[in-house]
Coordinates of C-alpha atoms and ligand atoms in Angstrom, one line a residue:
X113 CA -88.5 170.8 180.8
X114 CA -87.0 173.1 183.5
X115 CA -86.5 176.6 182.1
X116 CA -83.3 178.6 182.0
X117 CA -82.9 182.3 182.4
X118 CA -81.4 184.3 179.4
X119 CA -78.3 185.3 181.4
X120 CA -77.6 181.7 182.3
X121 CA -78.1 180.6 178.7
X122 CA -75.6 183.2 177.6
X123 CA -73.0 182.2 180.2
X124 CA -73.4 178.5 179.3
X125 CA -73.2 179.2 175.6
X126 CA -70.0 181.3 176.0
X127 CA -68.5 178.5 178.0
X128 CA -69.5 176.0 175.4
X129 CA -67.7 177.9 172.7
X130 CA -64.6 178.1 175.0
X131 CA -64.6 174.3 175.2
X132 CA -65.1 173.9 171.5
X133 CA -62.2 176.3 170.9
X134 CA -59.9 174.3 173.2
X135 CA -60.9 170.8 172.1
X136 CA -62.1 171.3 168.5
X137 CA -59.8 174.1 167.1
X138 CA -61.1 175.8 164.0
X139 CA -64.4 173.8 163.8
X140 CA -66.8 176.6 164.6
X141 CA -64.9 179.0 162.4
X142 CA -64.8 176.8 159.4
X143 CA -68.5 175.9 159.7
X144 CA -69.5 179.5 160.2
X145 CA -67.4 180.8 157.2
X146 CA -68.8 178.1 154.9
X147 CA -72.4 179.0 155.9
X148 CA -71.6 182.7 155.4
X149 CA -70.6 182.2 151.8
X150 CA -73.2 179.5 151.2
X151 CA -76.0 181.8 152.4
X152 CA -74.7 185.0 150.7
X153 CA -74.2 183.5 147.3
X154 CA -77.9 183.0 146.3
X155 CA -78.6 186.7 147.1
X156 CA -75.8 187.9 144.9
X157 CA -77.0 185.6 142.1
X158 CA -80.6 186.9 142.5
X159 CA -79.5 190.5 142.5
X160 CA -77.5 190.0 139.3
X161 CA -80.3 187.9 137.6
X162 CA -82.8 190.7 138.4
X163 CA -80.4 193.3 136.9
X164 CA -79.8 191.2 133.8
X165 CA -83.6 190.6 133.2
X166 CA -84.3 194.3 133.7
X167 CA -81.5 195.3 131.3
X168 CA -82.7 192.8 128.6
X169 CA -86.2 194.3 128.8
X170 CA -85.4 197.9 129.3
X171 CA -81.9 199.1 128.4
X172 CA -80.4 196.3 126.2
X173 CA -76.9 197.8 126.6
X174 CA -74.4 195.1 125.6
X175 CA -71.5 196.3 127.7
X176 CA -73.8 196.5 130.8
X177 CA -75.2 193.1 130.2
X178 CA -71.6 191.7 129.7
X179 CA -70.5 193.3 133.0
X180 CA -73.5 191.7 134.8
X181 CA -72.9 188.3 133.3
X182 CA -69.1 188.5 134.1
X183 CA -70.0 189.5 137.6
X184 CA -72.3 186.6 138.2
X185 CA -70.0 184.1 136.7
X186 CA -67.0 185.4 138.7
X187 CA -68.8 185.5 141.9
X188 CA -70.3 182.1 141.5
X189 CA -66.9 180.7 140.5
X190 CA -65.2 182.3 143.6
X191 CA -68.1 181.2 145.8
X192 CA -67.9 177.6 144.6
X193 CA -64.1 177.5 145.2
X194 CA -64.3 178.9 148.7
X195 CA -67.3 176.8 149.5
X196 CA -65.5 173.7 148.3
X197 CA -62.5 174.3 150.4
X198 CA -64.4 175.4 153.5
X199 CA -66.8 172.4 153.2
X200 CA -63.9 170.0 153.1
X201 CA -62.2 171.6 156.1
X202 CA -65.4 171.8 158.1
X203 CA -66.6 168.3 157.3
X204 CA -63.2 166.9 158.2
X205 CA -63.2 168.7 161.5
X206 CA -66.8 167.7 162.1
X207 CA -65.8 164.0 161.6
X208 CA -63.0 164.5 164.1
X209 CA -65.3 166.4 166.5
X210 CA -66.6 163.1 168.0
X211 CA -63.0 162.0 168.8
X212 CA -62.3 165.4 170.3
X213 CA -65.5 165.1 172.4
X214 CA -64.1 161.8 173.7
X215 CA -61.0 163.7 174.9
X216 CA -63.2 166.0 177.0
X217 CA -64.6 163.0 178.8
X218 CA -61.3 161.1 179.1
X219 CA -59.5 164.2 180.5
X220 CA -62.2 164.6 183.1
X221 CA -62.3 160.9 184.0
X222 CA -58.6 160.8 184.5
X223 CA -58.7 163.9 186.8
X224 CA -61.6 162.6 188.9
X225 CA -60.9 161.1 192.3
X226 CA -60.8 157.3 192.1
X227 CA -63.7 156.9 194.6
X228 CA -65.8 159.1 192.3
X229 CA -65.4 156.6 189.5
X230 CA -67.2 154.0 191.6
X231 CA -70.0 156.4 192.6
X232 CA -73.2 155.3 190.8
X233 CA -74.5 158.9 190.7
X234 CA -71.4 160.2 189.1
X235 CA -71.3 157.4 186.6
X236 CA -74.9 158.1 185.7
X237 CA -74.1 161.8 185.3
X238 CA -71.2 161.1 183.0
X239 CA -73.0 158.5 181.0
X240 CA -76.0 160.8 180.5
X241 CA -73.9 163.8 179.3
X242 CA -71.7 161.5 177.1
X243 CA -74.5 159.5 175.5
X244 CA -76.7 162.4 174.7
X245 CA -73.8 164.1 173.2
X246 CA -72.8 161.1 171.1
X247 CA -76.3 160.0 170.1
X248 CA -77.7 163.4 169.0
X249 CA -74.9 165.9 169.4
X250 CA -76.9 167.4 172.2
X251 CA -75.2 170.4 173.8
X252 CA -71.8 170.9 172.1
X253 CA -72.7 169.4 168.8
X254 CA -75.8 171.6 168.6
X255 CA -73.7 174.6 169.4
X256 CA -71.6 173.9 166.3
X257 CA -74.7 173.3 164.1
X258 CA -76.6 176.2 165.8
X259 CA -73.7 178.6 164.9
X260 CA -74.2 177.7 161.3
X261 CA -77.9 178.3 161.5
X262 CA -77.3 181.6 163.2
X263 CA -75.0 182.8 160.4
X264 CA -77.5 181.6 157.8
X265 CA -80.4 183.4 159.6
X266 CA -78.3 186.6 160.0
X267 CA -77.4 186.6 156.3
X268 CA -81.0 185.7 155.3
X269 CA -82.4 188.6 157.4
X270 CA -79.8 191.2 156.4
X271 CA -79.6 190.4 152.7
X272 CA -83.3 189.9 152.2
X273 CA -84.1 193.2 154.0
X274 CA -81.6 194.9 151.8
X275 CA -83.1 193.4 148.6
X276 CA -86.8 194.0 149.6
X277 CA -86.3 197.5 151.0
X278 CA -87.4 199.2 147.7
X279 CA -90.5 196.8 147.5
X280 CA -92.2 198.4 150.4
X281 CA -91.5 202.0 149.2
X282 CA -92.2 201.6 145.5
X283 CA -95.4 203.2 144.2
X284 CA -97.8 201.6 141.6
X285 CA -100.2 204.6 141.5
X286 CA -103.1 202.2 142.6
X287 CA -104.2 203.2 146.2
X288 CA -105.3 199.7 147.1
X289 CA -102.0 198.1 145.9
X290 CA -99.9 200.8 147.7
X291 CA -101.8 200.6 151.0
X292 CA -99.5 200.3 154.0
X293 CA -101.9 197.7 155.3
X294 CA -100.3 195.3 152.7
X295 CA -96.9 195.8 154.3
X296 CA -98.2 195.2 157.7
X297 CA -100.1 192.1 156.6
X298 CA -97.0 190.6 154.8
X299 CA -94.7 191.3 157.8
X300 CA -97.3 189.8 160.1
X301 CA -97.6 186.7 158.0
X302 CA -93.8 186.3 158.1
X303 CA -93.8 186.8 161.8
X304 CA -96.6 184.3 162.3
X305 CA -94.6 181.7 160.4
X306 CA -91.6 182.3 162.6
X307 CA -93.7 182.1 165.8
X308 CA -95.3 178.9 164.7
X309 CA -91.9 177.4 163.9
X310 CA -90.6 178.5 167.3
X311 CA -93.6 177.0 169.2
X312 CA -93.2 173.7 167.2
X313 CA -89.5 173.6 168.2
X314 CA -90.4 174.1 171.9
X315 CA -93.0 171.4 171.8
X316 CA -90.7 169.1 169.9
X317 CA -87.9 169.7 172.4
X318 CA -90.1 169.1 175.4
X319 CA -90.9 165.6 174.1
X320 CA -87.3 165.1 173.1
X321 CA -85.9 166.1 176.5
X322 CA -88.2 163.6 178.2
X323 CA -87.1 161.0 175.7
X324 CA -83.4 161.7 176.4
X325 CA -83.8 160.9 180.1
X326 CA -84.2 157.2 179.1
X327 CA -81.1 157.0 176.9
X328 CA -78.7 155.9 179.7
X329 CA -80.9 153.0 180.7
X330 CA -81.5 152.2 177.0
X331 CA -77.9 152.2 176.0
X332 CA -76.7 150.4 179.1
X333 CA -79.2 147.6 178.5
X334 CA -78.5 147.4 174.8
X335 CA -74.7 147.5 175.2
X336 CA -74.7 144.8 178.0
X337 CA -77.5 142.5 177.0
X338 CA -77.4 143.1 173.3
X339 CA -73.6 143.1 172.8
X340 CA -71.2 142.5 175.7
X341 CA -73.0 139.3 176.9
X342 CA -72.6 137.6 173.5
X343 CA -69.5 139.2 172.1
X344 CA -67.1 139.1 175.0
X345 CA -65.4 135.7 174.9
X346 CA -64.7 136.0 178.7
X347 CA -68.4 136.1 179.4
X348 CA -69.4 133.7 176.6
X349 CA -68.4 130.7 178.7
X350 CA -70.8 131.5 181.6
X351 CA -73.5 132.6 179.2
X352 CA -73.5 129.3 177.4
X353 CA -73.2 127.1 180.5
X354 CA -75.8 128.9 182.6
X355 CA -78.1 129.8 179.6
X356 CA -78.0 133.4 180.6
X357 CA -79.3 134.3 177.1
X358 CA -82.8 133.8 178.6
X359 CA -82.1 136.8 180.9
X360 CA -80.7 138.8 178.1
X361 CA -83.8 138.1 175.9
X362 CA -86.1 139.4 178.6
X363 CA -84.2 142.6 178.9
X364 CA -84.0 143.0 175.1
X365 CA -87.8 142.5 174.9
X366 CA -88.1 145.5 177.2
X367 CA -86.0 147.5 174.9
X368 CA -88.2 146.6 171.9
X369 CA -91.3 147.7 173.8
X370 CA -89.6 150.9 174.7
X371 CA -88.7 151.5 171.1
X372 CA -92.3 151.1 170.0
X373 CA -93.2 153.9 172.5
X374 CA -90.4 156.0 171.1
X375 CA -91.9 155.7 167.6
X376 CA -95.2 157.1 168.9
X377 CA -93.1 160.0 170.4
X378 CA -91.5 160.5 167.0
X379 CA -94.9 160.8 165.4
X380 CA -95.9 163.4 168.0
X381 CA -92.7 165.3 167.5
X382 CA -93.4 165.4 163.7
X383 CA -96.9 166.8 164.2
X384 CA -95.7 170.2 165.5
X385 CA -93.3 171.1 162.6
X386 CA -96.0 169.8 160.2
X387 CA -98.6 172.3 161.6
X388 CA -96.0 175.1 161.5
X389 CA -95.3 174.3 157.8
X390 CA -99.0 175.0 157.0
X391 CA -98.8 178.5 158.5
X392 CA -95.4 179.2 156.8
X393 CA -97.0 178.1 153.4
X394 CA -99.8 180.6 153.9
X395 CA -97.3 183.3 154.8
X396 CA -95.3 182.6 151.6
X397 CA -98.6 182.8 149.6
X398 CA -99.4 186.3 151.0
X399 CA -95.9 187.5 150.0
X400 CA -96.3 186.3 146.5
X401 CA -99.7 187.9 146.2
X402 CA -98.3 191.2 147.4
X403 CA -95.4 191.3 144.9
X404 CA -97.6 190.2 142.0
X405 CA -100.3 192.8 142.7
X406 CA -97.7 195.6 143.0
X407 CA -96.1 194.5 139.7
X408 CA -99.4 194.1 138.0
X409 CA -100.2 197.8 138.7
X410 CA -96.7 198.8 137.4
X411 CA -94.7 199.5 140.6
X412 CA -91.6 197.7 139.2
X413 CA -90.3 195.6 136.3
X414 CA -90.2 191.9 135.7
X415 CA -86.6 191.6 136.9
X416 CA -87.6 193.0 140.3
X417 CA -90.4 190.4 140.7
X418 CA -87.7 187.7 140.6
X419 CA -85.6 189.7 143.2
X420 CA -88.5 190.4 145.6
X421 CA -90.1 187.0 145.5
X422 CA -86.8 185.3 146.2
X423 CA -85.9 187.8 148.9
X424 CA -89.2 187.7 150.7
X425 CA -89.2 183.9 151.0
X426 CA -85.6 184.2 152.3
X427 CA -86.8 186.9 154.8
X428 CA -89.4 184.4 156.0
X429 CA -86.7 181.7 156.3
X430 CA -84.5 184.1 158.2
X431 CA -87.2 184.9 160.7
X432 CA -88.1 181.3 161.2
X433 CA -84.5 180.3 161.6
X434 CA -83.9 183.1 164.1
X435 CA -86.9 182.2 166.2
X436 CA -86.1 178.5 166.0
X437 CA -82.6 179.3 167.3
X438 CA -84.0 181.3 170.2
X439 CA -86.2 178.3 171.2
X440 CA -83.7 175.6 170.4
X441 CA -80.9 177.4 172.2
X442 CA -82.6 176.6 175.5
X443 CA -82.5 172.9 174.9
X444 CA -78.8 172.7 174.1
X445 CA -78.1 175.0 177.0
X446 CA -79.9 172.5 179.3
X447 CA -77.7 169.8 177.8
X448 CA -74.6 171.9 178.2
X449 CA -75.5 172.6 181.8
X450 CA -75.6 168.9 182.4
X451 CA -72.2 168.5 180.8
X452 CA -70.8 171.3 182.9
X453 CA -72.2 169.9 186.1
X454 CA -70.2 166.8 185.4
X455 CA -67.1 168.7 184.3
X456 CA -67.2 170.8 187.4
X457 CA -67.2 167.9 189.8
X458 CA -64.4 168.7 192.2
X459 CA -61.1 166.9 192.2
X460 CA -60.3 166.9 195.9
X461 CA -57.4 164.5 195.8
X462 CA -55.3 166.7 193.5
X463 CA -54.9 169.6 195.9
X464 CA -51.6 168.7 197.5
X465 CA -48.5 170.5 196.1
X466 CA -45.6 169.5 198.2
X467 CA -42.7 167.9 196.3
X468 CA -41.7 164.4 197.2
X469 CA -38.1 164.4 198.1
X470 CA -36.1 162.3 195.5
X471 CA -33.9 160.0 197.5
X472 CA -31.2 157.8 195.9
X473 CA -31.0 155.8 199.1
X474 CA -34.8 155.2 198.8
X475 CA -35.1 156.0 202.5
X476 CA -38.9 156.5 202.6
X477 CA -41.0 155.4 205.5
X478 CA -44.7 155.1 205.8
X479 CA -46.9 155.2 208.9
X480 CA -50.6 154.6 209.3
X481 CA -51.8 156.4 212.4
X482 CA -55.2 155.4 213.7
X483 CA -56.6 155.0 210.1
X484 CA -60.2 154.0 209.5
X485 CA -61.9 153.8 206.2
X486 CA -65.5 153.2 205.1
X487 CA -66.4 152.9 201.4
X488 CA -69.0 155.4 200.3
X489 CA -72.4 154.1 200.9
X490 CA -71.2 151.1 203.1
X491 CA -72.6 150.6 206.5
X492 CA -69.4 149.4 208.2
X493 CA -65.8 150.3 208.2
X494 CA -63.5 148.2 205.9
X495 CA -60.6 149.2 208.1
X496 CA -60.7 150.3 211.7
X497 CA -58.1 152.2 213.7
X498 CA -55.1 150.7 212.0
X499 CA -51.7 151.7 213.3
X500 CA -48.9 150.4 211.1
X501 CA -45.4 151.4 210.2
X502 CA -43.3 150.1 207.3
X503 CA -39.6 150.1 208.0
X504 CA -37.4 151.1 205.1
X505 CA -36.4 148.0 203.1
X506 CA -38.8 145.8 205.1
X507 CA -40.6 142.9 203.4
X508 CA -44.1 143.1 205.0
X509 CA -46.6 140.3 204.5
X510 CA -50.3 141.2 204.9
X511 CA -52.5 138.3 205.9
X512 CA -56.2 137.8 206.6
X513 CA -59.3 136.1 205.5
X514 CA -61.3 137.4 202.5
X515 CA -62.8 140.8 203.1
X516 CA -60.5 141.5 206.1
X517 CA -59.3 144.8 204.5
X518 CA -56.0 143.9 203.0
X519 CA -56.7 145.4 199.5
X520 CA -58.3 148.4 201.1
X521 CA -55.1 149.1 203.0
X522 CA -53.2 149.1 199.7
X523 CA -55.8 151.4 198.1
X524 CA -55.4 153.9 200.9
X525 CA -51.6 153.7 200.7
X526 CA -51.8 154.5 197.0
X527 CA -54.2 157.3 197.7
X528 CA -57.0 155.8 195.5
X529 CA -59.1 156.7 198.6
X530 CA -58.4 159.0 201.5
X531 CA -58.9 157.6 205.1
X532 CA -62.3 158.5 206.6
X533 CA -60.4 158.9 209.9
X534 CA -56.7 159.1 210.9
X535 CA -53.7 159.9 208.7
X536 CA -51.0 158.3 206.7
X537 CA -47.5 159.8 206.8
X538 CA -44.6 159.6 204.3
X539 CA -41.4 160.6 206.1
X540 CA -43.4 162.4 208.7
X541 CA -45.6 164.4 206.3
X542 CA -49.3 163.7 205.8
X543 CA -49.5 162.1 202.3
X544 CA -52.4 164.4 201.1
X545 CA -50.0 167.3 201.2
X546 CA -47.8 165.8 198.5
X547 CA -48.4 166.4 194.8
X548 CA -50.4 163.4 193.8
X549 CA -48.4 162.4 190.7
X550 CA -45.1 162.6 192.5
X551 CA -46.5 160.6 195.4
X552 CA -48.0 157.9 193.2
X553 CA -44.6 157.6 191.4
X554 CA -43.2 156.0 194.6
X555 CA -45.3 152.8 194.1
X556 CA -45.2 149.8 191.9
X557 CA -48.3 147.8 192.4
X558 CA -49.6 144.6 191.0
X559 CA -53.3 144.6 191.9
X560 CA -55.3 141.4 192.2
X561 CA -57.5 142.5 189.3
X562 CA -54.6 144.1 187.3
X563 CA -55.3 144.9 183.7
X564 CA -53.1 144.6 180.6
X565 CA -53.9 146.4 177.4
X566 CA -54.0 145.5 173.8
X567 CA -50.7 147.1 173.1
X568 CA -47.4 145.4 172.4
X569 CA -45.8 143.3 175.2
X570 CA -43.0 145.9 175.6
X571 CA -45.4 148.8 175.8
X572 CA -47.4 146.9 178.4
X573 CA -44.3 146.4 180.5
X574 CA -43.0 149.9 180.1
X575 CA -46.5 151.5 180.2
X576 CA -45.2 153.9 177.5
X577 CA -44.7 154.1 173.8
X578 CA -40.9 154.6 173.8
X579 CA -39.0 152.5 176.3
X580 CA -35.8 150.9 177.2
X581 CA -36.0 147.5 175.4
X582 CA -33.1 145.9 177.3
X583 CA -34.7 146.8 180.6
X584 CA -38.2 145.6 179.6
X585 CA -36.6 142.3 178.5
X586 CA -34.7 142.0 181.8
X587 CA -37.9 142.7 183.8
X588 CA -39.8 140.0 181.9
X589 CA -37.1 137.5 182.5
X590 CA -37.0 138.3 186.2
X591 CA -40.8 137.9 186.4
X592 CA -40.5 134.5 184.8
X593 CA -41.7 135.4 181.3
X594 CA -38.3 134.9 179.6
X595 CA -39.2 131.6 177.8
X596 CA -42.6 132.9 176.6
X597 CA -40.9 136.1 175.3
X598 CA -38.6 134.0 173.2
X599 CA -41.7 132.2 171.7
X600 CA -43.5 135.4 170.8
X601 CA -43.5 136.0 167.0
X602 CA -42.3 139.6 167.2
X603 CA -40.7 139.5 170.7
X604 CA -41.4 142.7 172.6
X605 CA -43.3 144.1 169.6
X606 CA -45.9 141.3 169.7
X607 CA -49.3 142.7 170.3
X608 CA -51.2 141.3 173.3
X609 CA -54.8 140.1 172.7
X610 CA -56.7 140.3 169.4
X611 CA -58.7 143.5 169.8
X612 CA -56.6 145.2 167.2
X613 CA -55.9 142.5 164.6
X614 CA -55.4 138.9 163.9
X615 CA -51.7 139.0 164.8
X616 CA -52.3 139.6 168.5
X617 CA -51.3 136.9 170.9
X618 CA -53.7 135.6 173.6
X619 CA -51.8 135.0 176.8
X620 CA -52.8 132.8 179.8
X621 CA -53.9 134.3 183.2
X622 CA -50.5 133.2 184.6
X623 CA -48.6 134.8 181.8
X624 CA -50.6 138.0 182.2
X625 CA -49.7 138.0 185.9
X626 CA -46.0 137.6 185.2
X627 CA -46.3 140.5 182.7
X628 CA -48.0 142.6 185.3
X629 CA -45.1 141.8 187.7
X630 CA -42.6 142.8 185.0
X631 CA -44.5 146.1 184.6
X632 CA -44.1 146.7 188.4
X633 CA -40.4 145.9 188.2
X634 CA -39.9 148.2 185.2
X635 CA -41.4 151.1 187.1
X636 CA -38.6 150.7 189.6
X637 CA -40.3 152.5 192.4
X638 CA -39.1 152.5 196.0
X639 CA -42.2 150.7 197.2
X640 CA -43.4 147.4 195.7
X641 CA -46.8 146.1 196.4
X642 CA -47.9 142.7 195.3
X643 CA -51.6 141.8 195.9
X644 CA -52.0 138.1 195.3
X645 CA -49.3 138.1 192.6
X646 CA -49.1 134.4 192.3
X647 CA -52.8 133.5 192.3
X648 CA -52.9 132.6 188.6
X649 CA -49.4 130.9 188.6
X650 CA -48.8 127.2 188.5
X651 CA -46.9 125.8 191.5
X652 CA -43.5 125.8 189.7
X653 CA -43.9 129.4 188.6
X654 CA -45.1 130.3 192.0
X655 CA -42.1 128.7 193.6
X656 CA -39.9 130.7 191.2
X657 CA -41.4 133.9 192.3
X658 CA -41.1 133.0 195.9
X659 CA -37.5 131.9 195.6
X660 CA -36.6 135.0 193.7
X661 CA -38.7 137.3 195.8
X662 CA -35.8 139.0 197.5
X663 CA -34.1 139.5 194.2
X664 CA -37.3 140.9 192.7
X665 CA -38.0 143.2 195.6
X666 CA -34.3 144.2 195.9
X667 CA -33.7 146.8 198.6
X668 CA -37.2 148.3 198.1
X669 CA -39.8 148.3 200.8
X670 CA -42.2 145.5 199.7
X671 CA -45.7 144.7 200.8
X672 CA -46.9 141.2 199.9
X673 CA -50.5 139.9 200.1
X674 CA -51.1 136.3 199.5
X675 CA -53.2 133.5 200.9
X676 CA -50.4 131.0 200.4
X677 CA -48.9 131.3 203.9
X678 CA -45.7 129.5 202.9
X679 CA -44.8 132.7 201.1
X680 CA -44.6 134.6 204.4
X681 CA -41.5 132.8 205.4
X682 CA -39.4 135.1 203.3
X683 CA -41.1 138.3 204.6
X684 CA -39.5 140.0 207.6
X685 CA -42.8 140.9 209.2
X686 CA -46.4 139.6 209.0
X687 CA -49.4 141.9 209.7
X688 CA -52.6 139.9 210.3
X689 CA -55.9 141.5 209.6
X690 CA -59.3 140.4 210.7
X691 CA -62.6 142.2 209.9
X692 CA -60.8 145.5 209.2
X693 CA -58.6 145.4 212.4
X694 CA -54.9 144.8 212.5
X695 CA -54.9 142.0 215.1
X696 CA -51.3 140.7 215.1
X697 CA -47.9 141.8 213.9
X698 CA -44.6 140.0 214.1
X699 CA -42.3 137.5 212.3
X700 CA -43.7 134.3 210.9
X701 CA -41.7 132.3 213.5
X702 CA -43.2 134.3 216.4
X703 CA -46.8 134.4 215.1
X704 CA -47.0 130.7 214.3
X705 CA -46.4 129.9 218.0
X706 CA -49.2 132.1 219.3
X707 CA -51.8 129.4 219.5
X708 CA -54.8 131.7 220.3
X709 CA -53.9 134.1 217.4
X710 CA -55.5 134.4 214.0
X711 CA -52.3 133.6 212.2
X712 CA -52.0 130.3 214.0
X713 CA -55.5 129.4 212.8
X714 CA -54.8 130.4 209.2
X715 CA -51.5 128.6 209.2
X716 CA -52.9 125.3 210.5
X717 CA -56.0 125.5 208.4
X718 CA -53.8 125.5 205.3
X719 CA -51.1 123.2 206.6
X720 CA -53.5 120.4 207.3
X721 CA -54.0 119.7 203.6
X722 CA -50.3 119.0 203.3
X723 CA -49.8 117.1 206.6
X724 CA -52.9 115.0 206.9
X725 CA -53.2 111.9 204.8
X726 CA -56.5 111.0 203.2
Ligands
ADP68 P1 -59.5 141.7 201.2 O1 -58.5 142.3 200.3 O2 -58.9 141.4 202.5 O3 -60.2 140.5 200.6 P2 -61.0 144.2 200.8 O4 -60.1 145.2 201.3 O5 -61.1 144.0 199.4 O6 -60.7 142.8 201.5 O7 -62.5 144.5 201.4 C1 -62.7 144.8 202.7 C2 -64.2 145.1 202.9 O8 -64.6 146.2 202.1 C3 -65.1 143.9 202.4 O9 -66.2 143.8 203.3 C4 -65.6 144.4 201.0 O10 -66.8 143.9 200.7 C5 -65.6 145.9 201.2 N1 -65.3 146.5 199.9 C6 -64.3 146.4 199.1 N2 -64.3 147.2 198.0 C7 -65.4 147.9 198.1 C8 -66.0 148.9 197.3 N3 -65.5 149.3 196.2 N4 -67.2 149.4 197.8 C9 -67.8 149.0 198.9 N5 -67.3 148.1 199.7 C10 -66.1 147.5 199.3

């Protein structure tokens, strides 16, 4: 376990509290207040009990006894009421704490650069921070619980010192019982208990930290091979046909072996606190002995024995808790540091601040100037030296074989990635200079691997909770989903998929694609990009999209990617890509005549199925 300096621990702890304050308002306060009252109450009771016993034995004054009894009843009553309220508030917030933690991660994920989402190192970093937090409360959770322990330790120390102060100075008249050596021995025993507890915590944490390193692998394997593979209906088809359960079983067996090793670790972890308990027991014994000997020689009355014995054992607990915190604090600071390393990942893409000019005439033009791009970790460019200009209102088709770079071109255009070389301009300004959200608002995209969500149909189309129902309906009709919409049991309010209840509707791949198209239409952005938008459609539905393409795209600038070359007839320009290079550009009628061109090859390769007779 790498060590952390005190100053760094302090800084990390302060930042941790800042995050808790922002994401989990009131949680630390309620937990701390509850612990304050909970820890203080027994001392107050002990003090009153000691006074009552002494009064019964010595003074026997009724009015004094009555005052003590009233005091203890009132304080216990008030304490119980406050504790009840604070416990309820604290527990409720603690239950919500896990959802609030989720918000920390979702906020960060949404602000990360897209390419970082695919980065294996960053994914591991997030998963490690997230899973350790969720499985054991490591880091932020420990900070909440640690605060409660700190309050308890503070009260235990302060109140028990207050209640035992007179013990050390009381005189019994017996030289041996009054010897200062007793005081030193008792305090040393208490300190030894604390030190043992602290050492046990450090050892326990060392094993635990090693153990935590494996949680990402453990969870990933369990979630995938233990759940996803069997539960996800989309995977279940392949799992059954290819008997992939054999693979899953092998991986799960590894988990079981690993779990057995963990059990051995658990046993080792329990050994250290066990050993510490023995020393703590001996320390308590020494305290009792000291109080009993002093009382035996008449240093104080019976009531005070109750007070001193209870207070001394609390003093021991306070010291142990305090020393435990000092040792444990390092572990949750290490976890917090991991969390902060993830939260501090830079968001390079969000640095632009220029406002995108809002134009009613949608006169936006885009130009790629000598753009090359290589995916992180790849050994060759996915796009090389691309120069391409989209004229306003142009319908541009992008053609090429699989892996030629078509989708990559779209991802760069939408700033999911930045070019490795060259620049992209919007109305003459480099796109990185624009405010990201404003820039991205210019594009409606239907990606090949689009995703719909288990919300209602209308919310899926509008990508929002409140929306214009008439417009959503109109877009669905335009995208060819009109008839299906009529059949839906609750129209636009029908929930898609069954993740959130039996009443959800499963839609086919083609219907999902039409819904995604409707979503792009609803956004009504000046640029419309369709990446294989008809791949899942039947020939009739595909024909409908083609024939209505100009109506769908309207006067927007549209980029259309499809392998069905017939679709390019209704595009003004065709850009042909091969191995990341833009190799041809022109109208369909021009390109189809260039016999040595890529487009000619692609066109005739596809056309032969329709012209040759078997
Ligand atoms: P197309 O859309 O023309 O089929 P792509 O633009 O998806 O092609 O891919 C172009 C090249 O980039 C391919 O060689 C592909 O393997 C590679 N590629 C695509 N996405 C990634 C990625 N996320 N990481 C690494 N390489 C990728």
